Short mmCIF file of C-alpha atoms (C1' of nucleotides) in Angstrom, two decimals:
data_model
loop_
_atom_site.label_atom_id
_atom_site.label_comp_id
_atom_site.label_asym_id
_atom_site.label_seq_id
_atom_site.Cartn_x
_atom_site.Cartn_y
_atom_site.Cartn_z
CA UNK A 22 8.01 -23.88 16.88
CA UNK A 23 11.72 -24.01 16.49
CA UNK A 24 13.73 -20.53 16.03
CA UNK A 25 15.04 -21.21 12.26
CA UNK A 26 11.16 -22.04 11.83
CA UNK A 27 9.90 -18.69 13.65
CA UNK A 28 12.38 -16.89 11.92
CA UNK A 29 11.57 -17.68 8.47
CA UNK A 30 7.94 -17.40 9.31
CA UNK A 31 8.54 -13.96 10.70
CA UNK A 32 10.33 -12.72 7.45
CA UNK A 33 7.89 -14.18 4.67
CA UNK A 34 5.08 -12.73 6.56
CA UNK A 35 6.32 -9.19 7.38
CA UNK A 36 7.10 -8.89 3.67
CA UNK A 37 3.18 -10.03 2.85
CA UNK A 38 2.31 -8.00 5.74
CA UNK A 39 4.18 -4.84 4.30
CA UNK A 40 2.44 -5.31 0.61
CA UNK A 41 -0.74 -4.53 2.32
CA UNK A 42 0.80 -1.20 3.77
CA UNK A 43 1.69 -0.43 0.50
CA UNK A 44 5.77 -1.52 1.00
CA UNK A 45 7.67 -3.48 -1.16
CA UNK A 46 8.50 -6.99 0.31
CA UNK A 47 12.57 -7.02 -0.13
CA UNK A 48 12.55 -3.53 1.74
CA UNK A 49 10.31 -5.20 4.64
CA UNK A 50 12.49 -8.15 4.36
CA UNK A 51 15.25 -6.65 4.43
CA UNK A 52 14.51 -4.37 7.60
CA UNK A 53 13.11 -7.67 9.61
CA UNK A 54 15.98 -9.27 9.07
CA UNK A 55 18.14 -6.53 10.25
CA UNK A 56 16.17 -6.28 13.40
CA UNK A 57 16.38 -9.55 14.71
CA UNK A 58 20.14 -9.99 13.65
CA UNK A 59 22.76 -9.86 16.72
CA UNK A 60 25.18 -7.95 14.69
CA UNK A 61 25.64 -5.71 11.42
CA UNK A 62 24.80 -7.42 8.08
CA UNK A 63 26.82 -6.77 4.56
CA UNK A 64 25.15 -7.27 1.45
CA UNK A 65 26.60 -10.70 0.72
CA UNK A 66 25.16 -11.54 3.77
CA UNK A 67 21.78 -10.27 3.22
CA UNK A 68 21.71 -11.56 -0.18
CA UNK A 69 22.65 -14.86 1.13
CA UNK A 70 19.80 -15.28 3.35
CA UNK A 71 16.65 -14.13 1.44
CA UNK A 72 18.26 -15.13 -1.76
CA UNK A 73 17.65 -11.96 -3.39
CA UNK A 74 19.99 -10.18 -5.52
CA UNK A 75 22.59 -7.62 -4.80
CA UNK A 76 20.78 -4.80 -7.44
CA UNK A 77 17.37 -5.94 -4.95
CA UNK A 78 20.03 -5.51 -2.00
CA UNK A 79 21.53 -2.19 -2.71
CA UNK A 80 18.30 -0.77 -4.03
CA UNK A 81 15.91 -1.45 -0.92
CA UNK A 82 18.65 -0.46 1.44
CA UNK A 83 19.34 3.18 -0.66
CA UNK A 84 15.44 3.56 0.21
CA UNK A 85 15.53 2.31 4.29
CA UNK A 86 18.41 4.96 4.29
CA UNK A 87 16.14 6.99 2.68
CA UNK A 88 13.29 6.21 5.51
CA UNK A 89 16.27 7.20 8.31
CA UNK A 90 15.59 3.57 9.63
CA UNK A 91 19.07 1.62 8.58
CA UNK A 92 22.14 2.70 8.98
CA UNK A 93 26.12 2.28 7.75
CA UNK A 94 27.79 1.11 10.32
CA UNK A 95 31.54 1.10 9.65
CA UNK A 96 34.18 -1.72 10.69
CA UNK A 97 37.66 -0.74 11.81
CA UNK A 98 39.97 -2.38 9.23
CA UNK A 99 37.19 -3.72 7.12
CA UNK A 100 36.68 -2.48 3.52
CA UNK A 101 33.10 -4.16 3.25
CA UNK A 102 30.30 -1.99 4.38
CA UNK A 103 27.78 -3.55 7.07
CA UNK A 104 23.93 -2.27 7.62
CA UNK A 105 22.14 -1.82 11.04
CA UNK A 106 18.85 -0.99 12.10
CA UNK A 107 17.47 1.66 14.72
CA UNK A 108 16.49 -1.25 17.22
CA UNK A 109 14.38 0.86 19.83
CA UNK A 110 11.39 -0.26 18.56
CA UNK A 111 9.64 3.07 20.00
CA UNK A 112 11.89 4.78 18.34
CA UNK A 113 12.17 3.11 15.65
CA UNK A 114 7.91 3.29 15.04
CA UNK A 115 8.36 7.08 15.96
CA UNK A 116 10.29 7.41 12.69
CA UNK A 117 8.18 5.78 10.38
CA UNK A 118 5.14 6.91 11.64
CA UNK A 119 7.09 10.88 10.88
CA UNK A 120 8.02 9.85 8.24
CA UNK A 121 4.68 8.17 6.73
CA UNK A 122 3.20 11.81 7.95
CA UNK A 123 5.71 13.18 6.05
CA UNK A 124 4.89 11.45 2.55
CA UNK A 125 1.37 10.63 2.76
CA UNK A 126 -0.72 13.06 5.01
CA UNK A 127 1.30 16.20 3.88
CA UNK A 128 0.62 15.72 0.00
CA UNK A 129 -2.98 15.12 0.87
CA UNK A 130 -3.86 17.66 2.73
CA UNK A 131 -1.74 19.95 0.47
CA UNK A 132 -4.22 18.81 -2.41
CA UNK A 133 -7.03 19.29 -0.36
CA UNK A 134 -6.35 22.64 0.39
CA UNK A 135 -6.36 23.36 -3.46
CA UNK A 136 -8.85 22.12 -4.89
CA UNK A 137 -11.09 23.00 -1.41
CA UNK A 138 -10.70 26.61 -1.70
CA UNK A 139 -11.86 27.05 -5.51
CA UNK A 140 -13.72 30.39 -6.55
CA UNK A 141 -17.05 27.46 -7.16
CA UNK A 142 -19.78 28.32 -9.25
CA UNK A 143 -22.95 28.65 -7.28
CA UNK A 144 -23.98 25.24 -8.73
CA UNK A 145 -25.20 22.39 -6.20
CA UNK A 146 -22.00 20.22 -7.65
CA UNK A 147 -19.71 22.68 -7.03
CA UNK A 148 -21.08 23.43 -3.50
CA UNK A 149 -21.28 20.34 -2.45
CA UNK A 150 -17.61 19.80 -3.65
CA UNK A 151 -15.85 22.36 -1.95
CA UNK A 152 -18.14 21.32 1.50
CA UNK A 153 -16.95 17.63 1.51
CA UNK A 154 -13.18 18.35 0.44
CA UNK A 155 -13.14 21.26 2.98
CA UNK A 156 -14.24 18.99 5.57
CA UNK A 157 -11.75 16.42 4.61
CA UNK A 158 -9.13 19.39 4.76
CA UNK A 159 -10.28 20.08 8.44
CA UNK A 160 -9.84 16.51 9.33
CA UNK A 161 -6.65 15.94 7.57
CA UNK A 162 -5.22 18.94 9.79
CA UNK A 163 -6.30 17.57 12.79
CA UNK A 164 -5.22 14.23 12.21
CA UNK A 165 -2.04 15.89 11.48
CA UNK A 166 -1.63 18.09 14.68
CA UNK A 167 -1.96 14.78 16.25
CA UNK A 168 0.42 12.95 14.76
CA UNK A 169 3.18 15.85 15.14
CA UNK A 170 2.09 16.16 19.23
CA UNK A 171 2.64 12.42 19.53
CA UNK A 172 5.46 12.28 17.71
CA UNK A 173 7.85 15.17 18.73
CA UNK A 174 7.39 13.74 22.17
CA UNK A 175 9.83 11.47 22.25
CA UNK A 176 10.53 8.88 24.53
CA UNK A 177 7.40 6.34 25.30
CA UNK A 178 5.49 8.41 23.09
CA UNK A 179 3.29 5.75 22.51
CA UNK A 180 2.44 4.76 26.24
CA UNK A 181 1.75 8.60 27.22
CA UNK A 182 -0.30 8.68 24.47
CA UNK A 183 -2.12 5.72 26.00
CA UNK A 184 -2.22 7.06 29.05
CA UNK A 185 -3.80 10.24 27.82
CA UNK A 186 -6.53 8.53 26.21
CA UNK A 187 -7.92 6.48 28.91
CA UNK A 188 -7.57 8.98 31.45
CA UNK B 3 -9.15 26.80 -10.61
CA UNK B 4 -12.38 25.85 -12.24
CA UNK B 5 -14.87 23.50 -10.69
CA UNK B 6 -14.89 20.79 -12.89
CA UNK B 7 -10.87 21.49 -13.33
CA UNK B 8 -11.16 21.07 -9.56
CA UNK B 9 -13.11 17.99 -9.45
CA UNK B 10 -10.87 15.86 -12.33
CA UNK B 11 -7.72 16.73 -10.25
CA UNK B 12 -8.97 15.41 -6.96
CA UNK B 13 -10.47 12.39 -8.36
CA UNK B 14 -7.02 12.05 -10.09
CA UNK B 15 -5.03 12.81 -7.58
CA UNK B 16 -7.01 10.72 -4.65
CA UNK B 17 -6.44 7.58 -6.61
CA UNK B 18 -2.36 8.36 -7.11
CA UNK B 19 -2.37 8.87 -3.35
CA UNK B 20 -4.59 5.41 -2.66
CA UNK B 21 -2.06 3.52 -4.06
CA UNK B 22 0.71 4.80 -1.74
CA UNK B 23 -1.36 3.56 0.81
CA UNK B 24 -2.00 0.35 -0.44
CA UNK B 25 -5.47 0.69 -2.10
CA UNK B 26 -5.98 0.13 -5.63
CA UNK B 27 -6.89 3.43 -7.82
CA UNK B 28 -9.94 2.59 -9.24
CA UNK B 29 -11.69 1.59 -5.88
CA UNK B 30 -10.51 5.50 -4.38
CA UNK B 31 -11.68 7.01 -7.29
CA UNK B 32 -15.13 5.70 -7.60
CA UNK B 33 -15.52 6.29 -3.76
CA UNK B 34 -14.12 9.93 -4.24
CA UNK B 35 -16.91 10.18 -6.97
CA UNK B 36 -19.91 9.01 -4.59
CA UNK B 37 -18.27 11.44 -2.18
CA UNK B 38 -18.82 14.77 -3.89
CA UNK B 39 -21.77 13.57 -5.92
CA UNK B 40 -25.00 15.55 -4.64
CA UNK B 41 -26.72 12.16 -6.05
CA UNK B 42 -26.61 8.40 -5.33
CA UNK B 43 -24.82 7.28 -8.82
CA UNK B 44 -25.66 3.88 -10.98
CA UNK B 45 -23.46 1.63 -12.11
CA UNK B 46 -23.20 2.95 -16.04
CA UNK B 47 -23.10 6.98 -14.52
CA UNK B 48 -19.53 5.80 -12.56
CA UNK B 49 -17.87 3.63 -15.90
CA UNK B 50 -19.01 6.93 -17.75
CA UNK B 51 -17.44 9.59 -15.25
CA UNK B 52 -13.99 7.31 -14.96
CA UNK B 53 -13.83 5.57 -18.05
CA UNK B 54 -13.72 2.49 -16.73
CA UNK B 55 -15.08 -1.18 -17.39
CA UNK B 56 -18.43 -2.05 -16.02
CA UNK B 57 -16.39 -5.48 -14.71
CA UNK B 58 -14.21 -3.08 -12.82
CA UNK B 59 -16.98 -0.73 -10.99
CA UNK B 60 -18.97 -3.89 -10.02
CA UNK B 61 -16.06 -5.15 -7.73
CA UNK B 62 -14.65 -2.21 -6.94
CA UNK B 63 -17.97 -1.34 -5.42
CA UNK B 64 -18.35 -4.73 -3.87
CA UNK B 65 -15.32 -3.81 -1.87
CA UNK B 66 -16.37 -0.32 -0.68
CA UNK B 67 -19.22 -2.40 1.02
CA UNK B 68 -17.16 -4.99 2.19
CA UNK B 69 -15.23 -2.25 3.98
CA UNK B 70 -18.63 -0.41 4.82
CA UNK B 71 -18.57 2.75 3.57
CA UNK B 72 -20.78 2.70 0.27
CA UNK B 73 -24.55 1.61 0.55
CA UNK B 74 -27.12 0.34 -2.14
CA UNK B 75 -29.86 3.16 -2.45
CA UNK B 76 -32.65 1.80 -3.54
CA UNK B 77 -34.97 4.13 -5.56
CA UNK B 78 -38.69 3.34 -5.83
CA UNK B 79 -40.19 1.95 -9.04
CA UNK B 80 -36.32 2.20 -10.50
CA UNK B 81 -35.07 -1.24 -11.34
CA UNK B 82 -31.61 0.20 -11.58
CA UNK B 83 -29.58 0.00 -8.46
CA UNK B 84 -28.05 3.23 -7.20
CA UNK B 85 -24.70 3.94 -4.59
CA UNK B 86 -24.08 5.98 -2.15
CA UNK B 87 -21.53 6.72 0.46
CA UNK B 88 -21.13 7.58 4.01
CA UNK B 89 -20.92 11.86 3.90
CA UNK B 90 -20.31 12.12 7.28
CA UNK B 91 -16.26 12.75 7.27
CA UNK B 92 -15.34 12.33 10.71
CA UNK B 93 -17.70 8.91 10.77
CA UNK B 94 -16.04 7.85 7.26
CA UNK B 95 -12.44 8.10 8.56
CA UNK B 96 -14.29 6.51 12.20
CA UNK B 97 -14.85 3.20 9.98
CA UNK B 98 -11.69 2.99 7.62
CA UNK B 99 -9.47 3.29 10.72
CA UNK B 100 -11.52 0.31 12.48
CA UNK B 101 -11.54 -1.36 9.61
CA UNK B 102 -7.95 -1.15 8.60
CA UNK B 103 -7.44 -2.02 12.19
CA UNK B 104 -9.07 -5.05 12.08
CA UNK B 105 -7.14 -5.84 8.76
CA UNK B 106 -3.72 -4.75 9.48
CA UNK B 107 -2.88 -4.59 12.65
CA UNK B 108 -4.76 -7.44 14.11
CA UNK B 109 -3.33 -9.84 11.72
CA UNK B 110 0.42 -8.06 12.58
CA UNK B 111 -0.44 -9.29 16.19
CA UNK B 112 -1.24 -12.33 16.04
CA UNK B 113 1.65 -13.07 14.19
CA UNK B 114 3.86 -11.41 16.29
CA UNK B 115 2.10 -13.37 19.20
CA UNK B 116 3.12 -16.40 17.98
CA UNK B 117 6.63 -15.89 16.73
CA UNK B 118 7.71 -14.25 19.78
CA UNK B 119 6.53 -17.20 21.91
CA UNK B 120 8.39 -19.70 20.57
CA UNK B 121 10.54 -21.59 22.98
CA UNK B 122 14.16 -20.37 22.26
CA UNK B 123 17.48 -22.72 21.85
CA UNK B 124 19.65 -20.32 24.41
CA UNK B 125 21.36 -18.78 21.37
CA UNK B 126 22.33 -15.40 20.93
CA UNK B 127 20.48 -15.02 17.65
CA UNK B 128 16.93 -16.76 19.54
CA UNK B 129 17.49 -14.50 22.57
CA UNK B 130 17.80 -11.60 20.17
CA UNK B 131 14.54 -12.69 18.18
CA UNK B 132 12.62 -13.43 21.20
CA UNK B 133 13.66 -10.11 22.71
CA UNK B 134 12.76 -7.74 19.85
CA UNK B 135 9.49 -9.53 18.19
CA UNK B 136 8.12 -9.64 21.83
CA UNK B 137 8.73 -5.61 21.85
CA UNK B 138 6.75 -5.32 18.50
CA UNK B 139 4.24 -7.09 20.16
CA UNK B 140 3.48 -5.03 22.94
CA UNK B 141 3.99 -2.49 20.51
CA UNK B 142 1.28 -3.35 18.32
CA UNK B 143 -0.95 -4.19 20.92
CA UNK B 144 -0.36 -0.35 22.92
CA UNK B 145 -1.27 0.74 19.56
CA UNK B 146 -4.21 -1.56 18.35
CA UNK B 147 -5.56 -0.34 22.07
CA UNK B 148 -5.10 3.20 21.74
CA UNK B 149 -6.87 2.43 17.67
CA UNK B 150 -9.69 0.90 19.74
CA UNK B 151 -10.18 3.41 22.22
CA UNK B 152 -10.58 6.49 19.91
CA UNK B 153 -12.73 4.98 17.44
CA UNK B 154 -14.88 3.49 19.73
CA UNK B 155 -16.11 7.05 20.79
CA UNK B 156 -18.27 7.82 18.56
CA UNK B 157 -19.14 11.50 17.41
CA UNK B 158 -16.26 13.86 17.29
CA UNK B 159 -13.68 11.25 18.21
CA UNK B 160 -11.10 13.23 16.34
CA UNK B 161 -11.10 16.46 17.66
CA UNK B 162 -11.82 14.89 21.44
CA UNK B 163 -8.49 13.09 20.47
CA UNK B 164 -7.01 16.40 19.84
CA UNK B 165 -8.04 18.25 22.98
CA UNK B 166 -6.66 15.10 25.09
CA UNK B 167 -3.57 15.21 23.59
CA UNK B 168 -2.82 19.06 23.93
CA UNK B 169 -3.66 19.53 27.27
"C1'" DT C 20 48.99 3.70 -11.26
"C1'" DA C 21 46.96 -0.69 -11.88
"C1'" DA C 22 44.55 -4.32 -9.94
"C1'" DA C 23 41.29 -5.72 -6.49
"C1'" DA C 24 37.20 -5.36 -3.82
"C1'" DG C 25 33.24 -3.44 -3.25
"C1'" DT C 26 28.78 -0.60 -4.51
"C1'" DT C 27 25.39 1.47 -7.57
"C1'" DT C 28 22.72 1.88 -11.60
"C1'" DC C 29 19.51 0.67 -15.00
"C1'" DA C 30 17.55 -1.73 -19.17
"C1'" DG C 31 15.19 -5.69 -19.86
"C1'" DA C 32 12.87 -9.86 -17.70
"C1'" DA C 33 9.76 -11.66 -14.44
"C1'" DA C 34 6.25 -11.37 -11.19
"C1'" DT C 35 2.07 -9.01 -9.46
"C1'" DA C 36 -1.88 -6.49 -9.69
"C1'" DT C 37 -5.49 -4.48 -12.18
"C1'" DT C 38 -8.77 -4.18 -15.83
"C1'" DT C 39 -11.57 -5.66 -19.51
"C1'" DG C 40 -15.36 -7.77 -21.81
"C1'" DA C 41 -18.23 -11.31 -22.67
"C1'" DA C 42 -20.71 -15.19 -20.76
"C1'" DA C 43 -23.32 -16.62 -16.79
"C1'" DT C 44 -26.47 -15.41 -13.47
"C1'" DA C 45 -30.21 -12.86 -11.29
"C1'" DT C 46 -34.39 -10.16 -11.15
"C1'" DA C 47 -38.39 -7.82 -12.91
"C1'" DA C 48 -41.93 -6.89 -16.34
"C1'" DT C 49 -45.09 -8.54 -19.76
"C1'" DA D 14 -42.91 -18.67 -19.44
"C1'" DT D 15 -40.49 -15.50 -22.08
"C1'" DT D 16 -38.20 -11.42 -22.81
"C1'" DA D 17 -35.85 -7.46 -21.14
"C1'" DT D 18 -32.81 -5.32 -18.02
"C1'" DA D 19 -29.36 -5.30 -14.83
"C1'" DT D 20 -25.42 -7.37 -12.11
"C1'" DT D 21 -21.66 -10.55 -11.20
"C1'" DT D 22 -17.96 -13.46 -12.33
"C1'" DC D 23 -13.69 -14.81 -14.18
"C1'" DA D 24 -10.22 -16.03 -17.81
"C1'" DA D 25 -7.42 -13.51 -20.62
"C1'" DA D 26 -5.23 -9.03 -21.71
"C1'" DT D 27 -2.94 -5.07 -20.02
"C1'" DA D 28 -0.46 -2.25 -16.99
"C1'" DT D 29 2.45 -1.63 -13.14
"C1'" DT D 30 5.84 -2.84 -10.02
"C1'" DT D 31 9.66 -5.34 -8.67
"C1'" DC D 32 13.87 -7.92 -9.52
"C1'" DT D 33 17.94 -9.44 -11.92
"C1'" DG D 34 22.50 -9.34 -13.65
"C1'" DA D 35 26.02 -7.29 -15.84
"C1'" DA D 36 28.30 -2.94 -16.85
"C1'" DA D 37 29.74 1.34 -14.85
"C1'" DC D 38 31.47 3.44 -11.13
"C1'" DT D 39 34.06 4.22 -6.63
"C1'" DT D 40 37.33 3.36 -3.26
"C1'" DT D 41 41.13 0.90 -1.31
"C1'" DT D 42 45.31 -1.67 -1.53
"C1'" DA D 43 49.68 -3.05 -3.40
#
DNA sequence: TAAAAGTTTCAGAAATATTTGAAATATAAT
DNA sequence: ATTATATTTCAAATATTTCTGAAACTTTTA
């Protein structure tokens, strides 16, 4: 496979890939192409190259700002902003992986919490309600805990955690 | 908060939060139904409970199968078939994290196998793609590794996870 | 201070994903 | 074999999400 060729098959399917995960495709697009570029990117530039346009641009970048993942990265005598990308990619899977926590566990187990600990009404429905969502409370705590323990460790988080596991 | 206030708002609620994680609402509510039902449901009980089409809870089901977490349960001298689901919480989030493994991150892998093994051209910007898609990959594979070693201890994986971590 | 160069916003258009409902198919009872 | 009961499929309808493009806004330069 030639580079142009691995490169365009690396954006298309990280943006396929990211639908799955429940990410838009120009944000995932948008963040590949940052990572693999040898210097900052404006939005012409971006625009340019996935042929998406500059509303698309300027939206998805607002939201990898948003994510802590892409940054402004200022040029000396240049009016035109450029965009970079954390490119420690521990680091840069520490932060979304915090920040996923952050949007998606924390709601859920905030929820669970409710509706787990209602006054219930002696019925077998209601019983068996507040058993399962207590137990998926309990869980969602743990797999919390986890996540923060990992997580605020953090260089080669990852490969200590790997370590821990087998050992 | 009443029971059946209770029970509306976390069927509601679990299928806003499915969606964030890229699993369509209908399929997370009729599994959070099965969940806190004391009873294996029918087909007609779940379109009555959500208000949805019969078309809809057919293939929704289908799914939850195809992911293994709901079973047919079939009832003697009933013609009707009846669902149930896995109760067991810690063994229900056991399978959905093998199973998203096996649908997300192995797919992520092998395509991050192949990109990052390309040949190169010498160039800055193939050095560059080379040198951060073959990170991801180790990445992904540390982590579809560590997946694979948690889940594939069965009972109590979670909170075994937890005391590994802390100590 | 006005023009230039750039960025952001947002209403409507387009693309995607989900849902419906009715026909086709399957299975069981008579 | 026929009818009754239940399930599955899928094309069309609906709903949701994403994207565009032009106007509004901001900042810099002359």
């Amino acid at each position: 496979m030639e580079y142009n060729e691995a490169k365009e098959k690396f954006i298309n399917a990280w943006g396929s890939l990211a639908t799955q995960w429940g990410i838009n495709r120009a944000m995932a697009q948008i963040h590949a192409l940052l990572l693999i570029s040898t210097q900052p990117l404006c939005v012409e530039d971006i625009m340019e190259e996935l042929q998406i346009s500059r509303g698309n641009v300027s939206m998805n970048l607002r939201q990898l700002m948003d994510w802590g993942i892409v940054y402004k990265d200022v040029k000396f005598g240049e009016r035109r902003e450029y965009f970079n990308t954390q490119k420690d990619i521990q680091e840069l899977a520490r932060i979304i992986v915090t920040e996923r926590s952050k949007r998606e566990i924390q709601p859920t187990i905030r929820l669970l919490q409710e509706v787990s600990s209602i006054k219930g009404n002696g019925s077998p429905e209601s019983n068996e309600f507040k058993k399962i969502t207590s137990e998926m409370y309990e869980m969602a705590k743990a797999a919390d805990d986890i996540v923060n323990k990992v997580v605020t460790q953090k260089s080669n988080w990852l490969t200590s955690l790997l370590i821990k596991i087998l050992r």
